Every structure is written in C-alpha cells, then in structure tokens.
Amino acid sequence: FNVRRGQAIFKKYCSQCHTFKTEGRGTIRGPNLFGVVGSNSGSKVKEWGGSFQRLEEFRVIWSKETLLLWLRRPADVVPQKRQDRSCMTFRGMDHEEDCADLVAFLANSQGC
C-alpha cells in the first residue's frame, strides 16, 4: 500500500470536510479523523460536537476492513437517510487501490 498516495487521496476526497491532525476537533463541516482506525462509530462526531447518535446506533468499529467496505459501498455499512447532510451520504470510491491507500494512510499515520 502507498501511504503517501493515500495522503493525497485524503486531501482530494476528504479534506473539504475533515482534518487529520494529532490535535484539534476538525472543521466546521466534519470531525478530525486522526485516530479513526479502531474507534467506535460516532465517537469522532461526538468529540467534534456533532449529532453522533445515529452513527453510534450502528455500533460499528472503524477497523481497516470496515473502512475499506465503507469507502467502496458506504450504504452497506451505514444506510443512508433522506436529507442527511453528513458524509454518510458519501457515494463511495470506484477504485479499490484508492481505498486501500487511503486506509493505509489513516492507519499508518496513527501508528496502527
């Protein structure tokens, strides 16, 4: 997996709404994703101060495998809800290599 390429993919697809820094809560549109690998669904949104209850209900652990599945087919992990304005409406990424490199960046950058 190419961690550097994953960082570029994060910048392209995720940084409009999210940050990835060792400290800080995130942007106005979404939480900081540093430490997301291994976290419980909703926990990053809760830290951020957003509406986390819907995500928390799914009781998903954002493992590397779950993140890969979510990046490819988000609705298979967290069903979309009408008028949801969160990234849970993200349609997914077309290329498995992009997903794998992005997850490698998220995991390796936090020491997983």
CSV table of C-alpha atoms in Angstrom, one decimal:
chain,number,residue,atom,x,y,z
A,1,PHE,CA,0.0,0.0,0.0
A,2,ASN,CA,1.1,3.5,-0.8
A,3,VAL,CA,0.7,5.7,2.3
A,4,ARG,CA,1.9,8.9,0.5
A,5,ARG,CA,-0.6,8.3,-2.2
A,6,GLY,CA,-3.2,7.7,0.5
A,7,GLN,CA,-2.4,11.1,1.9
A,8,ALA,CA,-3.0,12.7,-1.5
A,9,ILE,CA,-6.3,10.9,-1.8
A,10,PHE,CA,-7.3,12.1,1.7
A,11,LYS,CA,-6.5,15.7,0.6
A,12,LYS,CA,-8.6,15.2,-2.6
A,13,TYR,CA,-11.6,13.4,-1.2
A,14,CYS,CA,-11.8,14.1,2.5
A,15,SER,CA,-10.1,17.4,3.4
A,16,GLN,CA,-13.0,19.5,2.2
A,17,CYS,CA,-14.8,18.4,5.4
A,18,HIS,CA,-12.2,16.7,7.6
A,19,THR,CA,-8.8,17.3,9.1
A,20,PHE,CA,-6.2,14.7,10.1
A,21,LYS,CA,-4.1,16.2,12.8
A,22,THR,CA,-2.9,14.9,16.2
A,23,GLU,CA,-4.9,17.6,17.9
A,24,GLY,CA,-8.0,19.7,17.1
A,25,ARG,CA,-11.6,18.9,16.7
A,26,GLY,CA,-11.9,19.3,12.9
A,27,THR,CA,-13.5,21.7,10.5
A,28,ILE,CA,-16.9,23.4,10.5
A,29,ARG,CA,-18.1,20.6,8.3
A,30,GLY,CA,-16.7,17.4,9.9
A,31,PRO,CA,-14.6,15.9,12.6
A,32,ASN,CA,-10.8,15.4,12.8
A,33,LEU,CA,-10.2,11.8,11.6
A,34,PHE,CA,-6.9,11.3,13.4
A,35,GLY,CA,-7.4,8.1,15.4
A,36,VAL,CA,-10.4,6.9,13.5
A,37,VAL,CA,-9.0,3.5,12.8
A,38,GLY,CA,-10.1,1.3,15.8
A,39,SER,CA,-12.7,3.9,17.0
A,40,ASN,CA,-16.4,3.3,17.5
A,41,SER,CA,-18.8,4.8,15.1
A,42,GLY,CA,-20.0,8.1,16.3
A,43,SER,CA,-17.1,8.7,18.6
A,44,LYS,CA,-15.3,11.2,16.4
A,45,VAL,CA,-18.5,13.1,15.7
A,46,LYS,CA,-19.2,13.2,19.4
A,47,GLU,CA,-15.7,14.7,20.1
A,48,TRP,CA,-16.4,17.2,17.4
A,49,GLY,CA,-19.7,18.2,18.9
A,50,GLY,CA,-22.0,17.0,16.2
A,51,SER,CA,-25.0,14.7,16.1
A,52,PHE,CA,-23.5,11.3,16.8
A,53,GLN,CA,-26.5,9.3,18.0
A,54,ARG,CA,-27.3,7.9,14.5
A,55,LEU,CA,-23.8,6.6,13.9
A,56,GLU,CA,-23.5,5.3,17.5
A,57,GLU,CA,-26.6,3.2,17.0
A,58,PHE,CA,-24.8,1.1,14.3
A,59,ARG,CA,-22.1,0.0,16.8
A,60,VAL,CA,-19.5,-0.2,14.1
A,61,ILE,CA,-15.8,-0.3,14.9
A,62,TRP,CA,-13.9,1.5,12.2
A,63,SER,CA,-11.4,-1.2,11.6
A,64,LYS,CA,-9.3,-1.2,8.4
A,65,GLU,CA,-11.7,-3.8,6.9
A,66,THR,CA,-14.8,-1.8,7.8
A,67,LEU,CA,-13.3,1.4,6.5
A,68,LEU,CA,-12.4,-0.3,3.2
A,69,LEU,CA,-16.0,-1.6,2.9
A,70,TRP,CA,-17.4,1.9,3.8
A,71,LEU,CA,-15.2,3.6,1.3
A,72,ARG,CA,-16.4,1.3,-1.5
A,73,ARG,CA,-20.0,0.9,-0.6
A,74,PRO,CA,-21.0,3.3,2.3
A,75,ALA,CA,-24.6,2.4,2.4
A,76,ASP,CA,-23.7,-1.3,3.1
A,77,VAL,CA,-22.2,-0.1,6.4
A,78,VAL,CA,-24.3,2.8,7.4
A,79,PRO,CA,-27.6,3.0,5.4
A,80,GLN,CA,-28.3,6.4,4.0
A,81,LYS,CA,-31.1,8.5,5.5
A,82,ARG,CA,-33.1,11.1,3.5
A,83,GLN,CA,-31.9,14.6,3.9
A,84,ASP,CA,-28.7,13.5,5.7
A,85,ARG,CA,-26.1,16.2,5.1
A,86,SER,CA,-23.2,14.3,6.7
A,87,CYS,CA,-20.5,12.4,4.8
A,88,MET,CA,-22.6,9.3,5.5
A,89,THR,CA,-24.2,10.2,2.1
A,90,PHE,CA,-20.8,9.8,0.5
A,91,ARG,CA,-21.4,7.6,-2.6
A,92,GLY,CA,-18.1,5.7,-2.3
A,93,MET,CA,-14.9,5.4,-4.3
A,94,ASP,CA,-14.6,3.5,-7.5
A,95,HIS,CA,-11.1,2.1,-7.3
A,96,GLU,CA,-10.0,-0.5,-4.7
A,97,GLU,CA,-6.4,0.7,-4.8
A,98,ASP,CA,-7.5,4.3,-3.8
A,99,CYS,CA,-9.5,2.9,-0.9
A,100,ALA,CA,-6.6,0.7,0.2
A,101,ASP,CA,-4.1,3.5,0.0
A,102,LEU,CA,-6.4,5.9,1.9
A,103,VAL,CA,-6.9,3.4,4.7
A,104,ALA,CA,-3.1,2.7,4.8
A,105,PHE,CA,-2.6,6.5,5.3
A,106,LEU,CA,-5.2,6.7,8.1
A,107,ALA,CA,-3.8,3.6,9.9
A,108,ASN,CA,-0.1,4.1,9.4
A,109,SER,CA,-0.2,7.8,10.3
A,110,GLN,CA,-1.7,7.0,13.7
A,111,GLY,CA,0.6,4.0,14.4
A,112,CYS,CA,-1.8,1.1,13.6
